[in-house]
């Protein structure tokens, strides 16, 4: 009986290329996403920064940064919002918000494994944007510790940090 090798954050730090590490299993992040994916990421980052800057909120929007979840798990969401300033290196606490823009290479993982990971580790908001079919969803961690689903459309109030609630306009060109 053969078992796949199990890796750690220390192993991950030594690798070349783009990889995630989920429960000790290496996951390649290639091929890179295409234009519609990058466009949605840029638009969402701008919308979140604008919403944060319109308040006295102390939160930071970061794209393509590693989140070290555990000694055997490192993920790189498309976008995160953390409370306070940007960390000096990687994110090491659950972000207030994680966004994933689906691509052919990541769709299944983003909708299943990562959704469960984010829910289990207390990510308050999970935004899933599908640039192919325009179906996007906004998940909020409920009192029972499970995600509740809302359409990612129209004006939505998002409570990011204890001192921070922002209003984001989920327009068609942002999520559709």
Short mmCIF file of N, CA and C in Angstrom, two decimals:
data_model
loop_
_atom_site.label_atom_id
_atom_site.label_comp_id
_atom_site.label_asym_id
_atom_site.label_seq_id
_atom_site.Cartn_x
_atom_site.Cartn_y
_atom_site.Cartn_z
N UNK A 1 0.85 -1.17 0.00
CA UNK A 1 0.00 0.00 0.00
C UNK A 1 0.90 1.24 0.00
N UNK A 2 0.69 2.09 -0.96
CA UNK A 2 1.52 3.30 -1.10
C UNK A 2 0.78 4.51 -0.54
N UNK A 3 1.50 5.37 0.13
CA UNK A 3 0.90 6.59 0.64
C UNK A 3 1.61 7.78 0.02
N UNK A 4 0.86 8.82 -0.26
CA UNK A 4 1.44 10.04 -0.81
C UNK A 4 2.27 10.73 0.27
N UNK A 5 3.34 11.40 -0.13
CA UNK A 5 4.13 12.12 0.87
C UNK A 5 3.32 13.23 1.53
N UNK A 6 3.61 13.49 2.78
CA UNK A 6 2.96 14.57 3.53
C UNK A 6 3.99 15.67 3.73
N UNK A 7 3.60 16.91 3.45
CA UNK A 7 4.52 18.03 3.52
C UNK A 7 4.11 19.01 4.62
N UNK A 8 5.03 19.91 4.96
CA UNK A 8 4.80 20.92 5.98
C UNK A 8 5.03 22.31 5.40
N UNK A 9 4.77 23.32 6.21
CA UNK A 9 5.02 24.72 5.82
C UNK A 9 6.50 24.90 5.48
N UNK A 10 7.40 24.27 6.22
CA UNK A 10 8.84 24.38 5.94
C UNK A 10 9.17 23.81 4.56
N UNK A 11 8.57 22.70 4.19
CA UNK A 11 8.77 22.16 2.84
C UNK A 11 8.25 23.15 1.80
N UNK A 12 7.04 23.65 2.03
CA UNK A 12 6.39 24.58 1.10
C UNK A 12 7.27 25.80 0.85
N UNK A 13 7.92 26.31 1.88
CA UNK A 13 8.75 27.51 1.76
C UNK A 13 9.94 27.29 0.83
N UNK A 14 10.37 26.06 0.67
CA UNK A 14 11.54 25.76 -0.16
C UNK A 14 11.20 25.46 -1.61
N UNK A 15 9.93 25.33 -1.94
CA UNK A 15 9.54 24.95 -3.29
C UNK A 15 9.63 26.12 -4.25
N UNK A 16 9.94 25.82 -5.50
CA UNK A 16 9.88 26.80 -6.58
C UNK A 16 8.51 26.67 -7.24
N UNK A 17 8.04 27.76 -7.81
CA UNK A 17 6.74 27.72 -8.49
C UNK A 17 5.62 28.07 -7.54
N UNK A 18 4.42 27.91 -8.03
CA UNK A 18 3.22 28.26 -7.27
C UNK A 18 2.51 27.00 -6.78
N UNK A 19 2.47 26.86 -5.46
CA UNK A 19 1.88 25.69 -4.83
C UNK A 19 1.04 26.10 -3.64
N UNK A 20 0.01 25.32 -3.37
CA UNK A 20 -0.70 25.39 -2.10
C UNK A 20 -0.42 24.07 -1.40
N UNK A 21 -0.68 24.05 -0.12
CA UNK A 21 -0.48 22.85 0.69
C UNK A 21 -1.75 22.67 1.51
N UNK A 22 -2.48 21.60 1.24
CA UNK A 22 -3.74 21.38 1.94
C UNK A 22 -3.68 20.04 2.65
N UNK A 23 -3.70 20.10 3.98
CA UNK A 23 -3.59 18.91 4.83
C UNK A 23 -2.37 18.07 4.44
N UNK A 24 -1.25 18.74 4.17
CA UNK A 24 -0.01 18.04 3.87
C UNK A 24 0.16 17.62 2.43
N UNK A 25 -0.85 17.87 1.59
CA UNK A 25 -0.80 17.46 0.19
C UNK A 25 -0.48 18.68 -0.68
N UNK A 26 0.54 18.55 -1.53
CA UNK A 26 0.93 19.63 -2.44
C UNK A 26 -0.07 19.74 -3.58
N UNK A 27 -0.50 21.00 -3.86
CA UNK A 27 -1.46 21.26 -4.92
C UNK A 27 -0.87 22.33 -5.84
N UNK A 28 -0.67 21.98 -7.10
CA UNK A 28 -0.10 22.92 -8.07
C UNK A 28 -1.09 24.03 -8.38
N UNK A 29 -0.57 25.23 -8.55
CA UNK A 29 -1.42 26.38 -8.88
C UNK A 29 -1.21 26.80 -10.33
N UNK A 30 -0.92 25.86 -11.19
CA UNK A 30 -0.78 26.17 -12.60
C UNK A 30 -1.84 25.41 -13.37
N UNK A 31 -2.26 25.86 -14.49
CA UNK A 31 -1.83 27.09 -15.14
C UNK A 31 -2.40 28.32 -14.45
N UNK A 32 -1.80 29.46 -14.74
CA UNK A 32 -2.30 30.70 -14.14
C UNK A 32 -3.66 31.05 -14.76
N UNK A 33 -4.45 31.85 -14.06
CA UNK A 33 -5.78 32.21 -14.57
C UNK A 33 -5.69 33.10 -15.82
N UNK A 34 -6.83 33.22 -16.48
CA UNK A 34 -6.93 34.02 -17.70
C UNK A 34 -7.48 35.41 -17.42
N UNK A 35 -7.63 36.20 -18.47
CA UNK A 35 -8.03 37.60 -18.37
C UNK A 35 -9.28 37.88 -17.56
N UNK A 36 -10.41 37.21 -17.83
CA UNK A 36 -11.63 37.51 -17.05
C UNK A 36 -11.43 37.32 -15.54
N UNK A 37 -10.63 36.35 -15.16
CA UNK A 37 -10.32 36.09 -13.76
C UNK A 37 -9.57 37.28 -13.17
N UNK A 38 -8.51 37.71 -13.86
CA UNK A 38 -7.70 38.83 -13.38
C UNK A 38 -8.51 40.12 -13.33
N UNK A 39 -9.39 40.32 -14.30
CA UNK A 39 -10.23 41.51 -14.32
C UNK A 39 -11.15 41.54 -13.10
N UNK A 40 -11.82 40.41 -12.80
CA UNK A 40 -12.72 40.36 -11.65
C UNK A 40 -11.96 40.60 -10.35
N UNK A 41 -10.76 40.03 -10.25
CA UNK A 41 -9.94 40.23 -9.06
C UNK A 41 -9.61 41.70 -8.87
N UNK A 42 -9.20 42.37 -9.94
CA UNK A 42 -8.87 43.80 -9.86
C UNK A 42 -10.09 44.63 -9.48
N UNK A 43 -11.22 44.33 -10.08
CA UNK A 43 -12.45 45.09 -9.79
C UNK A 43 -12.89 44.88 -8.33
N UNK A 44 -12.82 43.64 -7.86
CA UNK A 44 -13.23 43.37 -6.48
C UNK A 44 -12.28 44.06 -5.50
N UNK A 45 -10.99 44.00 -5.75
CA UNK A 45 -10.03 44.67 -4.87
C UNK A 45 -10.32 46.17 -4.82
N UNK A 46 -10.58 46.78 -5.97
CA UNK A 46 -10.88 48.22 -6.01
C UNK A 46 -12.17 48.52 -5.24
N UNK A 47 -13.21 47.71 -5.44
CA UNK A 47 -14.49 47.94 -4.75
C UNK A 47 -14.31 47.83 -3.23
N UNK A 48 -13.55 46.84 -2.79
CA UNK A 48 -13.34 46.69 -1.35
C UNK A 48 -12.50 47.82 -0.78
N UNK A 49 -11.43 48.22 -1.47
CA UNK A 49 -10.62 49.36 -1.01
C UNK A 49 -11.47 50.62 -0.94
N UNK A 50 -12.29 50.87 -1.96
CA UNK A 50 -13.16 52.05 -1.95
C UNK A 50 -14.11 52.02 -0.76
N UNK A 51 -14.69 50.87 -0.49
CA UNK A 51 -15.63 50.73 0.63
C UNK A 51 -14.91 50.95 1.97
N UNK A 52 -13.72 50.40 2.11
CA UNK A 52 -12.94 50.56 3.34
C UNK A 52 -12.53 52.02 3.53
N UNK A 53 -12.07 52.64 2.46
CA UNK A 53 -11.62 54.04 2.54
C UNK A 53 -12.76 55.02 2.80
N UNK A 54 -13.99 54.61 2.54
CA UNK A 54 -15.15 55.47 2.80
C UNK A 54 -15.56 55.45 4.28
N UNK A 55 -14.87 54.64 5.08
CA UNK A 55 -15.18 54.53 6.51
C UNK A 55 -13.91 54.77 7.31
N UNK A 56 -14.02 54.64 8.61
CA UNK A 56 -12.85 54.71 9.48
C UNK A 56 -12.30 53.32 9.75
N UNK A 57 -12.60 52.41 8.88
CA UNK A 57 -12.22 51.01 9.03
C UNK A 57 -10.71 50.83 8.96
N UNK A 58 -10.21 49.99 9.84
CA UNK A 58 -8.79 49.64 9.81
C UNK A 58 -8.67 48.21 9.29
N UNK A 59 -8.76 48.08 7.97
CA UNK A 59 -8.64 46.78 7.31
C UNK A 59 -7.80 46.96 6.06
N UNK A 60 -7.25 45.86 5.59
CA UNK A 60 -6.35 45.90 4.44
C UNK A 60 -6.75 44.81 3.44
N UNK A 61 -6.80 45.20 2.17
CA UNK A 61 -7.10 44.27 1.07
C UNK A 61 -5.77 43.78 0.51
N UNK A 62 -5.64 42.47 0.39
CA UNK A 62 -4.41 41.86 -0.14
C UNK A 62 -4.76 40.83 -1.20
N UNK A 63 -4.03 40.84 -2.29
CA UNK A 63 -4.24 39.87 -3.37
C UNK A 63 -3.07 38.90 -3.42
N UNK A 64 -3.42 37.64 -3.70
CA UNK A 64 -2.40 36.62 -3.96
C UNK A 64 -1.35 36.51 -2.86
N UNK A 65 -1.79 36.45 -1.60
CA UNK A 65 -0.87 36.29 -0.48
C UNK A 65 -1.14 34.95 0.19
N UNK A 66 -0.08 34.29 0.62
CA UNK A 66 -0.24 33.00 1.30
C UNK A 66 -0.84 33.21 2.69
N UNK A 67 -1.76 32.33 3.04
CA UNK A 67 -2.31 32.26 4.39
C UNK A 67 -1.82 30.93 4.97
N UNK A 68 -1.00 31.00 6.00
CA UNK A 68 -0.53 29.81 6.69
C UNK A 68 -1.60 29.44 7.71
N UNK A 69 -2.36 28.42 7.38
CA UNK A 69 -3.50 27.99 8.20
C UNK A 69 -3.04 27.10 9.34
N UNK A 70 -2.14 26.19 9.04
CA UNK A 70 -1.61 25.23 10.01
C UNK A 70 -0.25 24.77 9.51
N UNK A 71 0.43 23.94 10.29
CA UNK A 71 1.76 23.47 9.89
C UNK A 71 1.74 22.66 8.60
N UNK A 72 0.56 22.14 8.21
CA UNK A 72 0.47 21.35 6.99
C UNK A 72 -0.48 21.95 5.97
N UNK A 73 -0.85 23.24 6.13
CA UNK A 73 -1.81 23.85 5.22
C UNK A 73 -1.44 25.30 4.95
N UNK A 74 -1.18 25.59 3.67
CA UNK A 74 -0.92 26.94 3.18
C UNK A 74 -1.76 27.13 1.93
N UNK A 75 -2.63 28.13 1.94
CA UNK A 75 -3.44 28.42 0.76
C UNK A 75 -3.15 29.84 0.29
N UNK A 76 -3.42 30.08 -0.97
CA UNK A 76 -3.24 31.41 -1.54
C UNK A 76 -4.55 31.82 -2.20
N UNK A 77 -5.46 32.39 -1.40
CA UNK A 77 -6.71 32.87 -1.98
C UNK A 77 -6.42 33.97 -3.00
N UNK A 78 -7.37 34.18 -3.90
CA UNK A 78 -7.22 35.27 -4.86
C UNK A 78 -7.14 36.61 -4.14
N UNK A 79 -7.95 36.77 -3.09
CA UNK A 79 -8.00 38.04 -2.38
C UNK A 79 -8.42 37.79 -0.94
N UNK A 80 -7.83 38.54 -0.02
CA UNK A 80 -8.24 38.50 1.38
C UNK A 80 -8.37 39.92 1.90
N UNK A 81 -9.19 40.07 2.93
CA UNK A 81 -9.23 41.30 3.71
C UNK A 81 -8.87 40.89 5.12
N UNK A 82 -7.84 41.57 5.68
CA UNK A 82 -7.43 41.31 7.06
C UNK A 82 -7.73 42.55 7.89
N UNK A 83 -8.00 42.33 9.15
CA UNK A 83 -8.21 43.45 10.06
C UNK A 83 -6.85 44.02 10.43
N UNK A 84 -6.73 45.35 10.38
CA UNK A 84 -5.46 45.99 10.70
C UNK A 84 -4.59 46.12 9.46
N UNK A 85 -3.30 46.39 9.69
CA UNK A 85 -2.37 46.57 8.57
C UNK A 85 -1.98 45.23 7.94
N UNK A 86 -1.32 45.32 6.80
CA UNK A 86 -0.80 44.12 6.13
C UNK A 86 0.23 43.44 7.03
N UNK A 87 0.23 42.12 7.06
CA UNK A 87 1.24 41.43 7.86
C UNK A 87 2.62 41.61 7.21
N UNK A 88 3.68 41.50 8.00
CA UNK A 88 5.02 41.69 7.45
C UNK A 88 5.40 40.61 6.43
N UNK A 89 4.84 39.42 6.57
CA UNK A 89 5.15 38.33 5.63
C UNK A 89 3.84 37.72 5.13
N UNK A 90 3.45 36.61 5.68
CA UNK A 90 2.24 35.93 5.24
C UNK A 90 1.11 36.18 6.24
N UNK A 91 -0.10 35.91 5.80
CA UNK A 91 -1.25 35.96 6.71
C UNK A 91 -1.17 34.72 7.60
N UNK A 92 -1.34 34.92 8.90
CA UNK A 92 -1.25 33.78 9.82
C UNK A 92 -2.48 33.63 10.71
N UNK A 93 -3.46 34.53 10.54
CA UNK A 93 -4.74 34.43 11.25
C UNK A 93 -5.84 34.39 10.20
N UNK A 94 -7.00 33.87 10.54
CA UNK A 94 -8.07 33.84 9.55
C UNK A 94 -8.41 35.25 9.05
N UNK A 95 -8.43 35.46 7.75
CA UNK A 95 -8.86 36.74 7.21
C UNK A 95 -10.33 36.99 7.53
N UNK A 96 -10.74 38.25 7.51
CA UNK A 96 -12.15 38.59 7.70
C UNK A 96 -12.96 38.20 6.47
N UNK A 97 -12.33 38.29 5.30
CA UNK A 97 -13.00 37.98 4.04
C UNK A 97 -11.99 37.30 3.12
N UNK A 98 -12.45 36.28 2.43
CA UNK A 98 -11.68 35.61 1.39
C UNK A 98 -12.52 35.62 0.13
N UNK A 99 -11.89 35.91 -1.01
CA UNK A 99 -12.58 35.82 -2.29
C UNK A 99 -11.80 34.89 -3.21
N UNK A 100 -12.53 34.05 -3.88
CA UNK A 100 -11.96 33.19 -4.91
C UNK A 100 -12.73 33.44 -6.20
N UNK A 101 -11.99 33.65 -7.28
CA UNK A 101 -12.58 33.78 -8.61
C UNK A 101 -12.34 32.43 -9.27
N UNK A 102 -13.42 31.76 -9.61
CA UNK A 102 -13.32 30.40 -10.12
C UNK A 102 -12.62 30.36 -11.48
N UNK A 103 -11.83 29.32 -11.67
CA UNK A 103 -11.22 29.04 -12.97
C UNK A 103 -11.35 27.55 -13.20
N UNK A 104 -11.07 27.12 -14.41
CA UNK A 104 -11.17 25.70 -14.72
C UNK A 104 -10.30 24.87 -13.79
N UNK A 105 -9.10 25.36 -13.50
CA UNK A 105 -8.15 24.61 -12.68
C UNK A 105 -8.54 24.57 -11.20
N UNK A 106 -9.29 25.58 -10.71
CA UNK A 106 -9.54 25.66 -9.27
C UNK A 106 -11.00 25.48 -8.86
N UNK A 107 -11.91 25.45 -9.82
CA UNK A 107 -13.36 25.44 -9.52
C UNK A 107 -13.74 24.43 -8.45
N UNK A 108 -13.45 23.16 -8.66
CA UNK A 108 -13.88 22.13 -7.72
C UNK A 108 -13.27 22.34 -6.34
N UNK A 109 -11.99 22.65 -6.27
CA UNK A 109 -11.32 22.86 -4.98
C UNK A 109 -11.89 24.09 -4.26
N UNK A 110 -12.14 25.18 -4.99
CA UNK A 110 -12.69 26.39 -4.37
C UNK A 110 -14.09 26.17 -3.81
N UNK A 111 -14.88 25.35 -4.50
CA UNK A 111 -16.27 25.14 -4.09
C UNK A 111 -16.43 24.08 -3.00
N UNK A 112 -15.42 23.25 -2.80
CA UNK A 112 -15.55 22.18 -1.82
C UNK A 112 -14.48 22.28 -0.73
N UNK A 113 -13.27 21.91 -1.06
CA UNK A 113 -12.19 21.83 -0.07
C UNK A 113 -11.93 23.19 0.58
N UNK A 114 -11.81 24.23 -0.24
CA UNK A 114 -11.51 25.54 0.34
C UNK A 114 -12.71 26.11 1.08
N UNK A 115 -13.90 25.89 0.58
CA UNK A 115 -15.09 26.36 1.30
C UNK A 115 -15.11 25.76 2.70
N UNK A 116 -14.88 24.46 2.79
CA UNK A 116 -14.87 23.80 4.10
C UNK A 116 -13.72 24.32 4.97
N UNK A 117 -12.56 24.49 4.38
CA UNK A 117 -11.40 24.99 5.11
C UNK A 117 -11.68 26.38 5.68
N UNK A 118 -12.21 27.28 4.85
CA UNK A 118 -12.49 28.65 5.30
C UNK A 118 -13.56 28.65 6.38
N UNK A 119 -14.59 27.85 6.21
CA UNK A 119 -15.66 27.76 7.20
C UNK A 119 -15.12 27.23 8.52
N UNK A 120 -14.36 26.15 8.47
CA UNK A 120 -13.81 25.52 9.67
C UNK A 120 -12.87 26.46 10.44
N UNK A 121 -12.13 27.28 9.70
CA UNK A 121 -11.14 28.14 10.34
C UNK A 121 -11.65 29.56 10.61
N UNK A 122 -12.95 29.77 10.49
CA UNK A 122 -13.57 31.00 10.95
C UNK A 122 -13.46 32.21 10.05
N UNK A 123 -13.35 32.00 8.73
CA UNK A 123 -13.39 33.13 7.80
C UNK A 123 -14.83 33.62 7.74
N UNK A 124 -15.05 34.85 8.19
CA UNK A 124 -16.41 35.38 8.33
C UNK A 124 -17.14 35.48 6.98
N UNK A 125 -16.46 35.96 5.94
CA UNK A 125 -17.06 36.14 4.62
C UNK A 125 -16.27 35.40 3.56
N UNK A 126 -16.96 34.69 2.70
CA UNK A 126 -16.34 34.01 1.56
C UNK A 126 -17.11 34.41 0.31
N UNK A 127 -16.42 35.08 -0.60
CA UNK A 127 -17.02 35.53 -1.85
C UNK A 127 -16.53 34.61 -2.96
N UNK A 128 -17.46 34.02 -3.69
CA UNK A 128 -17.12 33.15 -4.81
C UNK A 128 -17.66 33.79 -6.08
N UNK A 129 -16.76 34.10 -7.00
CA UNK A 129 -17.14 34.75 -8.25
C UNK A 129 -16.86 33.81 -9.41
N UNK A 130 -17.87 33.58 -10.23
CA UNK A 130 -17.71 32.73 -11.41
C UNK A 130 -17.79 33.59 -12.66
N UNK A 131 -16.65 33.94 -13.25
CA UNK A 131 -16.67 34.82 -14.42
C UNK A 131 -17.26 34.15 -15.66
N UNK A 132 -17.36 32.82 -15.67
CA UNK A 132 -17.89 32.12 -16.84
C UNK A 132 -19.41 32.19 -16.93
N UNK A 133 -20.09 31.95 -15.83
CA UNK A 133 -21.55 31.94 -15.91
C UNK A 133 -22.21 33.11 -15.19
N UNK A 134 -21.41 33.98 -14.57
CA UNK A 134 -21.97 35.16 -13.91
C UNK A 134 -22.66 34.86 -12.59
N UNK A 135 -22.63 33.61 -12.15
CA UNK A 135 -23.24 33.24 -10.88
C UNK A 135 -22.21 33.45 -9.78
N UNK A 136 -22.48 34.39 -8.91
CA UNK A 136 -21.57 34.65 -7.80
C UNK A 136 -22.35 34.56 -6.50
N UNK A 137 -21.65 34.20 -5.43
CA UNK A 137 -22.31 34.01 -4.16
C UNK A 137 -21.48 34.63 -3.05
N UNK A 138 -22.17 35.10 -2.04
CA UNK A 138 -21.57 35.69 -0.87
C UNK A 138 -21.97 34.80 0.31
N UNK A 139 -20.98 34.23 0.99
CA UNK A 139 -21.25 33.36 2.13
C UNK A 139 -20.82 34.06 3.40
N UNK A 140 -21.68 34.04 4.41
CA UNK A 140 -21.36 34.64 5.70
C UNK A 140 -21.43 33.56 6.76
N UNK A 141 -20.41 33.53 7.62
CA UNK A 141 -20.37 32.56 8.69
C UNK A 141 -21.44 32.90 9.72
N UNK A 142 -22.37 31.98 9.92
CA UNK A 142 -23.47 32.20 10.85
C UNK A 142 -23.11 31.84 12.27
N UNK A 143 -24.06 32.05 13.17
CA UNK A 143 -23.85 31.78 14.59
C UNK A 143 -23.54 30.31 14.87
N UNK A 144 -24.03 29.42 14.04
CA UNK A 144 -23.79 27.98 14.22
C UNK A 144 -22.46 27.55 13.63
N UNK A 145 -21.68 28.50 13.11
CA UNK A 145 -20.38 28.15 12.54
C UNK A 145 -20.45 27.59 11.14
N UNK A 146 -21.58 27.77 10.48
CA UNK A 146 -21.78 27.28 9.11
C UNK A 146 -22.06 28.48 8.21
N UNK A 147 -21.69 28.36 6.94
CA UNK A 147 -21.94 29.44 6.00
C UNK A 147 -23.41 29.53 5.62
N UNK A 148 -23.87 30.78 5.54
CA UNK A 148 -25.20 31.09 5.02
C UNK A 148 -24.97 31.81 3.70
N UNK A 149 -25.77 31.49 2.71
CA UNK A 149 -25.56 31.98 1.35
C UNK A 149 -26.47 33.16 1.02
N UNK A 150 -25.87 34.15 0.33
CA UNK A 150 -26.59 35.32 -0.16
C UNK A 150 -26.15 35.56 -1.60
N UNK A 151 -27.03 36.09 -2.44
CA UNK A 151 -26.58 36.45 -3.79
C UNK A 151 -25.56 37.59 -3.70
N UNK A 152 -24.53 37.51 -4.49
CA UNK A 152 -23.54 38.59 -4.54
C UNK A 152 -24.02 39.58 -5.60
N UNK A 153 -25.04 40.34 -5.21
CA UNK A 153 -25.60 41.34 -6.13
C UNK A 153 -26.18 42.48 -5.30
N UNK A 154 -26.17 43.66 -5.90
CA UNK A 154 -26.71 44.82 -5.21
C UNK A 154 -25.79 45.30 -4.09
N UNK A 155 -26.35 46.18 -3.26
CA UNK A 155 -25.59 46.74 -2.13
C UNK A 155 -25.66 45.77 -0.96
N UNK A 156 -24.48 45.47 -0.41
CA UNK A 156 -24.40 44.56 0.73
C UNK A 156 -23.54 45.18 1.82
N UNK A 157 -24.05 45.12 3.04
CA UNK A 157 -23.24 45.52 4.19
C UNK A 157 -22.43 44.32 4.64
N UNK A 158 -21.14 44.55 4.82
CA UNK A 158 -20.23 43.48 5.20
C UNK A 158 -19.49 43.92 6.46
N UNK A 159 -19.72 43.18 7.55
CA UNK A 159 -19.02 43.47 8.81
C UNK A 159 -17.70 42.72 8.80
N UNK A 160 -16.64 43.46 8.53
CA UNK A 160 -15.32 42.85 8.37
C UNK A 160 -14.62 42.62 9.70
N UNK A 161 -14.47 43.70 10.46
CA UNK A 161 -13.71 43.67 11.70
C UNK A 161 -14.61 44.24 12.80
N UNK A 162 -14.21 44.11 14.06
CA UNK A 162 -15.05 44.65 15.13
C UNK A 162 -15.39 46.13 14.96
N UNK A 163 -14.49 46.90 14.37
CA UNK A 163 -14.72 48.34 14.20
C UNK A 163 -15.07 48.70 12.77
N UNK A 164 -15.52 47.73 11.98
CA UNK A 164 -15.59 47.98 10.55
C UNK A 164 -16.73 47.26 9.86
N UNK A 165 -17.68 48.05 9.38
CA UNK A 165 -18.72 47.55 8.50
C UNK A 165 -18.68 48.42 7.25
N UNK A 166 -18.61 47.77 6.11
CA UNK A 166 -18.53 48.50 4.84
C UNK A 166 -19.72 48.12 3.97
N UNK A 167 -20.01 48.99 3.01
CA UNK A 167 -21.04 48.70 2.03
C UNK A 167 -20.37 48.52 0.68
N UNK A 168 -20.62 47.38 0.07
CA UNK A 168 -20.03 47.07 -1.24
C UNK A 168 -21.16 46.92 -2.24
N UNK A 169 -20.98 47.53 -3.39
CA UNK A 169 -21.94 47.41 -4.49
C UNK A 169 -21.47 46.29 -5.41
N UNK A 170 -22.18 45.18 -5.37
CA UNK A 170 -21.85 44.04 -6.23
C UNK A 170 -22.57 44.23 -7.57
N UNK A 171 -21.89 44.91 -8.48
CA UNK A 171 -22.44 45.19 -9.80
C UNK A 171 -22.14 44.04 -10.76
N UNK A 172 -22.81 44.03 -11.90
CA UNK A 172 -22.59 42.99 -12.90
C UNK A 172 -21.16 42.95 -13.39
N UNK A 173 -20.54 44.11 -13.61
CA UNK A 173 -19.15 44.09 -14.11
C UNK A 173 -18.16 43.68 -13.03
N UNK A 174 -18.59 43.65 -11.79
CA UNK A 174 -17.73 43.18 -10.71
C UNK A 174 -17.81 41.65 -10.59
N UNK A 175 -19.01 41.11 -10.60
CA UNK A 175 -19.19 39.70 -10.31
C UNK A 175 -19.77 38.88 -11.47
N UNK A 176 -20.27 39.52 -12.50
CA UNK A 176 -20.95 38.78 -13.56
C UNK A 176 -20.13 38.44 -14.73
#
